[in-house]
Amino acid sequence: MSPSSCCTLLIGLLCVVLIGGSLSHGQLSPTFYDTTCPNVSNIVRGIIEEALKTDARIGASLIRLHFHDCFVNGCDGSILLNNSATIESEKEALPNNNSVRGFGVVDDIKTALETACPTTVSCADILAIAAEESVSLAGGPSWNVSLGRRDSTTANRTAANISLPGPTQPLYILKEMFSTMGLDTTDLVALSGAHTFGRAQCSTFINRLYDFNSSGNPDPTLNTTYLSTLQGTCPQDGDPTVVTNLDLTTPDVFDNKYFSNLQVLEGLLQSDQELFSTADENDTVAIVNNFTADQTAFFASFVVSMIKMGNISPLTGTAGEIRLNCGKVNDNSTESDGLLYSSM
């Protein structure tokens, strides 16, 4: 499909009713930096292109950063903050610790943007742009990213431990977690399709390989040939940080093969396969089947869902700040600037 035509008509989804009511997204716009930093997307894209030369999984890592940022107090760049005297970094929350990556590339992007457009582009917006560019560079759709987010001045490790979906959670829990964020079942399935590229550590799926749900047997919804392959990659007492492809068919391409993998029981994570193999959840099965048959439909739904997710509780106007270094708040900041606190 044509990347440019995929999503032009989807930009109207900027006013989404989310957590607890209607949030104000009037200050988010795809043209936000047209005057102040007109080359922002090209700069981000160029640095990701360079990073891809030595790290094939960086695109998937960057979109995951955006996802993990938005699900914790909204899309405010809080996942990028390091520990300090006043901040407990979200990087050390259980779903993120020794797992999320790509911070060096984000820092490279920030450095380039501070040279081109000083004190202009937020770290939260860098994550949003980087997610779109990563998908596009991997062969997926392009879309006009809504911009104008500002950066929080604190993080929320407690919320990160509670709000981020995990790889072993059942489908009904995943639906509840997405619903809390204002995202529906189609959003859940479409955004899960981002697992069409990237890698996962053995620790995230080894529960399926040997003793699923304390049964003494592997997960019965795992293809037996694929099971043998994964057991070879992840022996029972092996290194839990070894990685394997999330999509065994086209691991570095953004396409719809993730969904056809689910149909033959070759989803890597339990949370992936649950979308197709949960007996009483025919709504997700129908969506998986549709996306398998029609890649254009998947791409269009994915764009809609990414725009919705990117609109979760952004800081705009004078809230928060534009960080000069994505890993630390500005020297003149106070924690109250971002209206966020260290616990829920």
PDB file of N, CA and C in Angstrom, residues 18-19 23 25 70 73-76 309-315:
ATOM      1  N   LEU A  18     -10.709   9.472  26.719  1.00  0.00           N
ATOM      2  CA  LEU A  18      -9.823   8.527  27.368  1.00  0.00           C
ATOM      3  C   LEU A  18     -10.104   8.522  28.858  1.00  0.00           C
ATOM      4  N   ILE A  19      -9.086   8.171  29.615  1.00  0.00           N
ATOM      5  CA  ILE A  19      -9.229   7.901  31.029  1.00  0.00           C
ATOM      6  C   ILE A  19     -10.060   8.958  31.739  1.00  0.00           C
ATOM      7  N   LEU A  23     -10.084  14.351  27.250  1.00  0.00           N
ATOM      8  CA  LEU A  23      -8.832  15.048  27.489  1.00  0.00           C
ATOM      9  C   LEU A  23      -8.623  16.093  26.408  1.00  0.00           C
ATOM     10  N   HIS A  25      -6.735  17.698  23.603  1.00  0.00           N
ATOM     11  CA  HIS A  25      -5.627  17.482  22.690  1.00  0.00           C
ATOM     12  C   HIS A  25      -5.583  18.579  21.640  1.00  0.00           C
ATOM     13  N   CYS A  70       3.606   5.883  26.976  1.00  0.00           N
ATOM     14  CA  CYS A  70       2.214   6.337  26.957  1.00  0.00           C
ATOM     15  C   CYS A  70       1.347   5.625  27.987  1.00  0.00           C
ATOM     16  N   ASN A  73       1.135   7.246  32.967  1.00  0.00           N
ATOM     17  CA  ASN A  73       0.875   8.678  33.118  1.00  0.00           C
ATOM     18  C   ASN A  73       0.817   9.430  31.794  1.00  0.00           C
ATOM     19  N   GLY A  74       0.609   8.728  30.707  1.00  0.00           N
ATOM     20  CA  GLY A  74       0.475   9.381  29.416  1.00  0.00           C
ATOM     21  C   GLY A  74       1.799   9.565  28.694  1.00  0.00           C
ATOM     22  N   CYS A  75       1.704  10.076  27.477  1.00  0.00           N
ATOM     23  CA  CYS A  75       2.874  10.216  26.594  1.00  0.00           C
ATOM     24  C   CYS A  75       3.655  11.468  26.968  1.00  0.00           C
ATOM     25  N   ASP A  76       4.515  11.336  27.967  1.00  0.00           N
ATOM     26  CA  ASP A  76       5.187  12.506  28.544  1.00  0.00           C
ATOM     27  C   ASP A  76       6.696  12.357  28.649  1.00  0.00           C
ATOM     28  N   MET A 309      -3.255   5.990  20.857  1.00  0.00           N
ATOM     29  CA  MET A 309      -2.330   5.777  21.962  1.00  0.00           C
ATOM     30  C   MET A 309      -1.460   7.010  22.192  1.00  0.00           C
ATOM     31  N   GLY A 310      -1.028   7.649  21.117  1.00  0.00           N
ATOM     32  CA  GLY A 310      -0.192   8.840  21.242  1.00  0.00           C
ATOM     33  C   GLY A 310      -0.907  10.022  21.855  1.00  0.00           C
ATOM     34  N   ASN A 311      -2.227   9.933  21.964  1.00  0.00           N
ATOM     35  CA  ASN A 311      -3.019  11.005  22.562  1.00  0.00           C
ATOM     36  C   ASN A 311      -3.370  10.756  24.024  1.00  0.00           C
ATOM     37  N   ILE A 312      -2.796   9.749  24.636  1.00  0.00           N
ATOM     38  CA  ILE A 312      -3.099   9.481  26.037  1.00  0.00           C
ATOM     39  C   ILE A 312      -2.419  10.535  26.924  1.00  0.00           C
ATOM     40  N   SER A 313      -3.227  11.363  27.532  1.00  0.00           N
ATOM     41  CA  SER A 313      -2.805  12.324  28.582  1.00  0.00           C
ATOM     42  C   SER A 313      -1.519  13.079  28.284  1.00  0.00           C
ATOM     43  N   PRO A 314      -1.416  13.736  27.148  1.00  0.00           N
ATOM     44  CA  PRO A 314      -0.187  14.497  26.899  1.00  0.00           C
ATOM     45  C   PRO A 314      -0.146  15.770  27.747  1.00  0.00           C
ATOM     46  N   LEU A 315       1.055  16.196  28.076  1.00  0.00           N
ATOM     47  CA  LEU A 315       1.254  17.512  28.674  1.00  0.00           C
ATOM     48  C   LEU A 315       1.405  18.512  27.532  1.00  0.00           C
TER      49      LEU A 315
END
